[in-house]
């Protein structure tokens, strides 16, 4: 059948890019309620926090790894910078989660 | 306040439509260099994109500029969410060519000892044989970056109330280097102990806390573990001034 172009277009304007671009900085960590099962940042690191200068422990930070996969809009092409993986095949295998935007930019 | 809290959506509650992000203690810039980047003319070179310092150029600063032409600014970011977007799209150290370096430094600090923020400082570093650590180095570098951007290396980043806010934290940046035989990880500090005396002892203690945190929590070694071996070193601290004095006995701190 005909190619479903509309689906591809919708995919290009996927929400996460605009979500990150328009998201505001958290001003007070106390205002944030995390869903059940998500750890909050360690409180002792932020008891004197002011001006939005927060400290975050590793356990808290690691929870973002699988959620924040959007390629940064202002990331230059890595090969131009000389950042080229020596073993492309295994690089792609271990970094499988980022396929969609890579393909989108390559075609 | 209740209404405000209810309107907050983090990436955990809505991965595609979140409306708040987690700001970092400081904005950070990632830099890269390798033999392949030398002499490359890029549309965006650090020297021209970096704000010129008003001070007259010193020989050191001029030398740093020459070197800066070979190091490429990759990107800056200031939130947890942006860090992971970058992490998920960049090449990990185990996949970098030989003689390459990533430098993750606080925005506005050039990853050279000539920078104002670094010139009185030093670095913790460890060298690890490549063969044994090919499978560890990516995690070690990730944990090093997380301790840096999470600002957990320095137990008291807000101490020293008389200083500018940007001066509070001891850490200026972290580096991973790939060499034919080994990897090296480094943590750069704004200050380094110079001798003995009250304030200096306090600083030395603070620096040592950074080193112990690096060795145990970040790299995963036990506190008393001996690491020196062919191609590997202990976790050791050296001031940039002592690093310059090649040949002379340098005052290393080891944890």
GROMACS .gro file of C-alpha atoms in nm:
model
  362
    1UNK     CA    1   0.000   0.000   0.000
    2UNK     CA    2   0.103   0.368   0.001
    3UNK     CA    3   0.365   0.482   0.244
    4UNK     CA    4   0.223   0.620   0.563
    5UNK     CA    5   0.397   0.957   0.554
    6UNK     CA    6   0.178   1.112   0.819
    7UNK     CA    7   0.307   0.868   1.079
    8UNK     CA    8   0.667   0.960   0.996
    9UNK     CA    9   0.583   1.328   1.024
   10UNK     CA   10   0.421   1.281   1.360
   11UNK     CA   11   0.730   1.091   1.471
   12UNK     CA   12   0.958   1.379   1.373
   13UNK     CA   13   0.777   1.618   1.598
   14UNK     CA   14   0.775   1.374   1.887
   15UNK     CA   15   0.695   1.538   2.216
   16UNK     CA   16   1.015   1.474   2.419
   17UNK     CA   17   1.221   1.729   2.226
   18UNK     CA   18   0.979   2.006   2.299
   19UNK     CA   19   0.925   1.884   2.654
   20UNK     CA   20   1.295   1.923   2.735
   21UNK     CA   21   1.318   2.250   2.545
   22UNK     CA   22   1.029   2.406   2.735
   23UNK     CA   23   1.067   2.240   3.076
   24UNK     CA   24   1.139   2.482   3.359
   25UNK     CA   25   1.400   2.429   3.626
   26UNK     CA   26   1.273   2.285   3.951
   27UNK     CA   27   1.296   2.561   4.210
   28UNK     CA   28   1.234   2.364   4.527
   29UNK     CA   29   1.300   1.992   4.548
   30UNK     CA   30   1.039   1.966   4.824
   31UNK     CA   31   0.768   2.054   4.571
   32UNK     CA   32   0.839   1.746   4.363
   33UNK     CA   33   0.655   1.424   4.428
   34UNK     CA   34   0.817   1.126   4.259
   35UNK     CA   35   0.608   0.829   4.149
   36UNK     CA   36   0.613   0.521   4.366
   37UNK     CA   37   0.932   0.324   4.315
   38UNK     CA   38   1.137   0.630   4.215
   39UNK     CA   39   1.395   0.743   4.470
   40UNK     CA   40   1.409   1.109   4.564
   41UNK     CA   41   1.747   1.286   4.573
   42UNK     CA   42   1.927   1.224   4.903
   43UNK     CA   43   1.797   1.487   5.142
   44UNK     CA   44   2.117   1.539   5.337
   45UNK     CA   45   2.286   1.667   5.020
   46UNK     CA   46   2.036   1.951   4.986
   47UNK     CA   47   1.950   2.066   5.334
   48UNK     CA   48   2.128   2.399   5.274
   49UNK     CA   49   2.039   2.420   4.907
   50UNK     CA   50   1.952   2.760   4.769
   51UNK     CA   51   1.913   2.932   4.432
   52UNK     CA   52   1.829   2.601   4.267
   53UNK     CA   53   2.180   2.469   4.328
   54UNK     CA   54   2.106   2.107   4.401
   55UNK     CA   55   2.334   1.809   4.460
   56UNK     CA   56   2.229   1.464   4.344
   57UNK     CA   57   2.348   1.120   4.449
   58UNK     CA   58   2.431   0.853   4.194
   59UNK     CA   59   2.135   0.628   4.274
   60UNK     CA   60   1.901   0.915   4.200
   61UNK     CA   61   2.080   1.016   3.880
   62UNK     CA   62   2.097   0.661   3.740
   63UNK     CA   63   1.719   0.646   3.726
   64UNK     CA   64   1.716   0.890   3.432
   65UNK     CA   65   1.937   0.677   3.209
   66UNK     CA   66   1.662   0.485   3.033
   67UNK     CA   67   1.419   0.777   3.023
   68UNK     CA   68   1.626   1.060   2.875
   69UNK     CA   69   1.733   0.939   2.533
   70UNK     CA   70   1.663   1.241   2.318
   71UNK     CA   71   1.963   1.344   2.116
   72UNK     CA   72   2.057   1.700   2.217
   73UNK     CA   73   1.950   1.945   1.946
   74UNK     CA   74   2.281   2.130   1.963
   75UNK     CA   75   2.507   1.821   1.949
   76UNK     CA   76   2.743   1.865   1.651
   77UNK     CA   77   2.798   1.563   1.422
   78UNK     CA   78   3.044   1.357   1.625
   79UNK     CA   79   3.255   1.245   1.328
   80UNK     CA   80   3.334   1.610   1.250
   81UNK     CA   81   3.478   1.642   1.600
   82UNK     CA   82   3.680   1.324   1.551
   83UNK     CA   83   3.468   1.127   1.799
   84UNK     CA   84   3.435   0.804   1.608
   85UNK     CA   85   3.393   0.465   1.775
   86UNK     CA   86   3.673   0.224   1.690
   87UNK     CA   87   3.429  -0.066   1.692
   88UNK     CA   88   3.110   0.058   1.528
   89UNK     CA   89   2.927  -0.276   1.540
   90UNK     CA   90   2.952  -0.328   1.913
   91UNK     CA   91   2.889   0.043   1.972
   92UNK     CA   92   2.552   0.016   1.799
   93UNK     CA   93   2.469  -0.304   1.982
   94UNK     CA   94   2.538  -0.168   2.327
   95UNK     CA   95   2.363   0.161   2.251
   96UNK     CA   96   2.051   0.013   2.092
   97UNK     CA   97   1.809   0.247   2.262
   98UNK     CA   98   1.891   0.551   2.056
   99UNK     CA   99   1.809   0.415   1.712
  100UNK     CA  100   1.512   0.623   1.615
  101UNK     CA  101   1.671   0.964   1.595
  102UNK     CA  102   1.993   0.837   1.449
  103UNK     CA  103   1.798   0.687   1.160
  104UNK     CA  104   1.586   0.997   1.123
  105UNK     CA  105   1.890   1.218   1.083
  106UNK     CA  106   2.058   0.980   0.841
  107UNK     CA  107   1.784   0.959   0.581
  108UNK     CA  108   0.177   2.598   4.707
  109UNK     CA  109  -0.039   2.291   4.679
  110UNK     CA  110  -0.156   2.393   4.332
  111UNK     CA  111   0.200   2.458   4.219
  112UNK     CA  112   0.315   2.119   4.338
  113UNK     CA  113   0.027   1.947   4.159
  114UNK     CA  114   0.121   2.108   3.827
  115UNK     CA  115   0.474   1.968   3.840
  116UNK     CA  116   0.543   1.680   3.600
  117UNK     CA  117   0.891   1.527   3.600
  118UNK     CA  118   1.026   1.291   3.338
  119UNK     CA  119   0.935   1.010   3.579
  120UNK     CA  120   0.566   1.091   3.589
  121UNK     CA  121   0.542   1.182   3.218
  122UNK     CA  122   0.842   1.090   3.001
  123UNK     CA  123   0.707   1.269   2.692
  124UNK     CA  124   0.527   1.567   2.844
  125UNK     CA  125   0.724   1.662   3.154
  126UNK     CA  126   0.729   2.031   3.235
  127UNK     CA  127   1.016   2.054   3.486
  128UNK     CA  128   1.379   1.945   3.472
  129UNK     CA  129   1.642   1.897   3.739
  130UNK     CA  130   1.896   2.184   3.729
  131UNK     CA  131   2.258   2.098   3.799
  132UNK     CA  132   2.464   2.271   4.067
  133UNK     CA  133   2.673   2.418   3.783
  134UNK     CA  134   2.645   2.416   3.402
  135UNK     CA  135   2.904   2.190   3.236
  136UNK     CA  136   3.088   2.176   2.904
  137UNK     CA  137   3.223   1.861   2.739
  138UNK     CA  138   3.545   1.892   2.536
  139UNK     CA  139   3.728   1.634   2.327
  140UNK     CA  140   4.061   1.591   2.159
  141UNK     CA  141   4.258   1.318   1.986
  142UNK     CA  142   4.542   1.314   1.730
  143UNK     CA  143   4.272   1.315   1.459
  144UNK     CA  144   4.129   1.648   1.577
  145UNK     CA  145   4.459   1.833   1.557
  146UNK     CA  146   4.465   2.094   1.286
  147UNK     CA  147   4.105   2.031   1.191
  148UNK     CA  148   3.935   2.353   1.101
  149UNK     CA  149   3.588   2.348   1.238
  150UNK     CA  150   3.313   2.602   1.206
  151UNK     CA  151   3.312   2.613   1.585
  152UNK     CA  152   3.653   2.625   1.746
  153UNK     CA  153   3.689   2.681   2.118
  154UNK     CA  154   3.924   2.977   2.090
  155UNK     CA  155   3.683   3.184   1.885
  156UNK     CA  156   3.369   3.065   2.061
  157UNK     CA  157   3.512   3.121   2.404
  158UNK     CA  158   3.476   3.466   2.561
  159UNK     CA  159   3.811   3.637   2.556
  160UNK     CA  160   3.956   3.709   2.895
  161UNK     CA  161   4.008   4.082   2.958
  162UNK     CA  162   4.350   4.029   3.118
  163UNK     CA  163   4.658   4.086   2.899
  164UNK     CA  164   4.785   3.757   2.758
  165UNK     CA  165   5.058   3.593   2.962
  166UNK     CA  166   5.304   3.345   2.810
  167UNK     CA  167   5.109   3.068   2.983
  168UNK     CA  168   4.777   3.186   2.845
  169UNK     CA  169   4.923   3.217   2.496
  170UNK     CA  170   5.058   2.863   2.515
  171UNK     CA  171   4.718   2.747   2.635
  172UNK     CA  172   4.554   2.915   2.336
  173UNK     CA  173   4.775   2.726   2.094
  174UNK     CA  174   4.681   2.403   2.262
  175UNK     CA  175   4.317   2.509   2.274
  176UNK     CA  176   4.304   2.515   1.896
  177UNK     CA  177   4.334   2.137   1.901
  178UNK     CA  178   4.067   2.070   2.158
  179UNK     CA  179   3.705   2.067   2.044
  180UNK     CA  180   3.413   2.194   2.242
  181UNK     CA  181   3.136   1.935   2.211
  182UNK     CA  182   2.838   2.071   2.402
  183UNK     CA  183   2.721   2.245   2.720
  184UNK     CA  184   2.432   2.140   2.942
  185UNK     CA  185   2.283   2.239   3.275
  186UNK     CA  186   2.025   1.977   3.370
  187UNK     CA  187   2.021   1.610   3.463
  188UNK     CA  188   1.788   1.535   3.173
  189UNK     CA  189   2.020   1.700   2.918
  190UNK     CA  190   2.322   1.514   3.059
  191UNK     CA  191   2.157   1.179   2.990
  192UNK     CA  192   2.047   1.284   2.641
  193UNK     CA  193   2.414   1.351   2.569
  194UNK     CA  194   2.533   1.036   2.743
  195UNK     CA  195   2.300   0.821   2.535
  196UNK     CA  196   2.439   0.964   2.211
  197UNK     CA  197   2.810   0.989   2.269
  198UNK     CA  198   3.092   0.739   2.226
  199UNK     CA  199   3.203   0.575   2.554
  200UNK     CA  200   3.576   0.575   2.646
  201UNK     CA  201   3.618   0.204   2.566
  202UNK     CA  202   3.526   0.283   2.205
  203UNK     CA  203   3.746   0.590   2.163
  204UNK     CA  204   4.060   0.579   1.952
  205UNK     CA  205   4.399   0.581   2.126
  206UNK     CA  206   4.533   0.905   2.267
  207UNK     CA  207   4.189   1.060   2.299
  208UNK     CA  208   4.058   1.265   2.591
  209UNK     CA  209   3.719   1.372   2.715
  210UNK     CA  210   3.723   1.678   2.941
  211UNK     CA  211   3.406   1.758   3.134
  212UNK     CA  212   3.455   2.099   3.297
  213UNK     CA  213   3.236   2.356   3.457
  214UNK     CA  214   3.118   2.608   3.202
  215UNK     CA  215   3.361   2.897   3.171
  216UNK     CA  216   3.665   2.697   3.285
  217UNK     CA  217   3.908   2.594   3.013
  218UNK     CA  218   4.046   2.244   3.074
  219UNK     CA  219   4.402   2.368   3.107
  220UNK     CA  220   4.606   2.441   3.418
  221UNK     CA  221   4.657   2.797   3.290
  222UNK     CA  222   4.291   2.882   3.356
  223UNK     CA  223   4.237   3.108   3.658
  224UNK     CA  224   4.020   2.841   3.819
  225UNK     CA  225   4.286   2.572   3.780
  226UNK     CA  226   4.620   2.745   3.821
  227UNK     CA  227   4.631   2.709   4.202
  228UNK     CA  228   4.482   2.362   4.194
  229UNK     CA  229   4.580   2.007   4.125
  230UNK     CA  230   4.440   1.673   4.029
  231UNK     CA  231   4.354   1.333   4.164
  232UNK     CA  232   4.429   1.069   3.908
  233UNK     CA  233   4.455   0.698   3.856
  234UNK     CA  234   4.605   0.502   3.572
  235UNK     CA  235   4.456   0.163   3.485
  236UNK     CA  236   4.597  -0.101   3.250
  237UNK     CA  237   4.382  -0.113   2.938
  238UNK     CA  238   4.342  -0.487   2.889
  239UNK     CA  239   4.209  -0.553   3.238
  240UNK     CA  240   3.980  -0.250   3.244
  241UNK     CA  241   3.824  -0.235   2.899
  242UNK     CA  242   3.497  -0.351   3.053
  243UNK     CA  243   3.517  -0.128   3.360
  244UNK     CA  244   3.627   0.201   3.215
  245UNK     CA  245   3.290   0.310   3.079
  246UNK     CA  246   3.122   0.260   3.415
  247UNK     CA  247   3.411   0.426   3.599
  248UNK     CA  248   3.389   0.729   3.370
  249UNK     CA  249   3.010   0.744   3.404
  250UNK     CA  250   3.032   0.731   3.783
  251UNK     CA  251   3.306   0.995   3.776
  252UNK     CA  252   3.087   1.226   3.566
  253UNK     CA  253   2.785   1.163   3.791
  254UNK     CA  254   2.981   1.251   4.105
  255UNK     CA  255   3.102   1.567   3.930
  256UNK     CA  256   2.769   1.693   3.796
  257UNK     CA  257   2.584   1.574   4.110
  258UNK     CA  258   2.845   1.769   4.307
  259UNK     CA  259   2.911   1.486   4.553
  260UNK     CA  260   3.292   1.471   4.529
  261UNK     CA  261   3.335   1.768   4.757
  262UNK     CA  262   3.178   1.706   5.098
  263UNK     CA  263   3.127   2.079   5.157
  264UNK     CA  264   3.091   2.263   4.826
  265UNK     CA  265   2.931   2.563   4.998
  266UNK     CA  266   3.204   2.622   5.253
  267UNK     CA  267   3.401   2.944   5.220
  268UNK     CA  268   3.120   3.198   5.239
  269UNK     CA  269   3.335   3.495   5.143
  270UNK     CA  270   3.405   3.354   4.798
  271UNK     CA  271   3.204   3.397   4.481
  272UNK     CA  272   2.935   3.130   4.440
  273UNK     CA  273   3.129   2.976   4.154
  274UNK     CA  274   3.430   2.940   4.385
  275UNK     CA  275   3.254   2.733   4.644
  276UNK     CA  276   3.310   2.390   4.503
  277UNK     CA  277   3.658   2.243   4.485
  278UNK     CA  278   3.596   2.052   4.164
  279UNK     CA  279   3.660   2.223   3.829
  280UNK     CA  280   3.643   1.923   3.598
  281UNK     CA  281   3.704   1.556   3.525
  282UNK     CA  282   3.902   1.390   3.246
  283UNK     CA  283   3.926   1.045   3.089
  284UNK     CA  284   4.225   0.966   2.868
  285UNK     CA  285   4.285   0.664   2.646
  286UNK     CA  286   4.643   0.562   2.576
  287UNK     CA  287   4.784   0.256   2.396
  288UNK     CA  288   4.848   0.069   2.723
  289UNK     CA  289   4.622   0.230   2.979
  290UNK     CA  290   4.333   0.455   3.073
  291UNK     CA  291   4.365   0.752   3.304
  292UNK     CA  292   4.087   0.918   3.504
  293UNK     CA  293   4.144   1.257   3.669
  294UNK     CA  294   3.955   1.495   3.894
  295UNK     CA  295   4.074   1.854   3.885
  296UNK     CA  296   4.047   2.075   4.191
  297UNK     CA  297   4.048   2.452   4.226
  298UNK     CA  298   4.295   2.450   4.513
  299UNK     CA  299   4.583   2.235   4.631
  300UNK     CA  300   4.751   2.217   4.972
  301UNK     CA  301   5.090   2.388   4.956
  302UNK     CA  302   5.261   2.306   5.284
  303UNK     CA  303   5.147   2.300   5.643
  304UNK     CA  304   4.940   2.520   5.869
  305UNK     CA  305   4.583   2.560   5.993
  306UNK     CA  306   4.391   2.653   5.677
  307UNK     CA  307   4.615   2.438   5.463
  308UNK     CA  308   4.552   2.135   5.684
  309UNK     CA  309   4.179   2.184   5.646
  310UNK     CA  310   4.215   2.205   5.270
  311UNK     CA  311   4.434   1.896   5.268
  312UNK     CA  312   4.166   1.709   5.459
  313UNK     CA  313   3.900   1.825   5.216
  314UNK     CA  314   4.116   1.722   4.918
  315UNK     CA  315   4.179   1.381   5.074
  316UNK     CA  316   3.806   1.330   5.124
  317UNK     CA  317   3.760   1.387   4.750
  318UNK     CA  318   4.030   1.128   4.679
  319UNK     CA  319   3.883   0.867   4.912
  320UNK     CA  320   3.536   0.917   4.765
  321UNK     CA  321   3.686   0.875   4.419
  322UNK     CA  322   3.869   0.554   4.514
  323UNK     CA  323   3.589   0.382   4.705
  324UNK     CA  324   3.246   0.506   4.591
  325UNK     CA  325   3.328   0.596   4.232
  326UNK     CA  326   3.594   0.344   4.130
  327UNK     CA  327   3.472   0.071   4.366
  328UNK     CA  328   3.800  -0.015   4.541
  329UNK     CA  329   3.829  -0.072   4.912
  330UNK     CA  330   3.990   0.203   5.116
  331UNK     CA  331   4.309   0.011   5.197
  332UNK     CA  332   4.349  -0.158   4.859
  333UNK     CA  333   4.694  -0.124   4.699
  334UNK     CA  334   4.661  -0.045   4.331
  335UNK     CA  335   5.011   0.030   4.207
  336UNK     CA  336   5.140  -0.227   3.957
  337UNK     CA  337   5.295  -0.226   3.611
  338UNK     CA  338   5.084   0.021   3.406
  339UNK     CA  339   4.869   0.116   3.704
  340UNK     CA  340   4.903   0.371   3.981
  341UNK     CA  341   4.752   0.441   4.318
  342UNK     CA  342   4.485   0.710   4.340
  343UNK     CA  343   4.723   1.002   4.377
  344UNK     CA  344   4.705   1.378   4.404
  345UNK     CA  345   4.954   1.621   4.257
  346UNK     CA  346   4.930   2.000   4.242
  347UNK     CA  347   4.963   2.146   3.892
  348UNK     CA  348   5.262   2.347   4.013
  349UNK     CA  349   5.438   2.027   4.122
  350UNK     CA  350   5.344   1.857   3.794
  351UNK     CA  351   5.539   2.126   3.613
  352UNK     CA  352   5.855   2.056   3.809
  353UNK     CA  353   5.953   1.751   3.613
  354UNK     CA  354   6.232   1.552   3.772
  355UNK     CA  355   6.213   1.710   4.114
  356UNK     CA  356   6.060   1.504   4.390
  357UNK     CA  357   5.691   1.589   4.379
  358UNK     CA  358   5.479   1.587   4.692
  359UNK     CA  359   5.214   1.334   4.605
  360UNK     CA  360   4.921   1.255   4.827
  361UNK     CA  361   4.802   0.895   4.804
  362UNK     CA  362   4.478   0.751   4.938
   0.00000   0.00000   0.00000
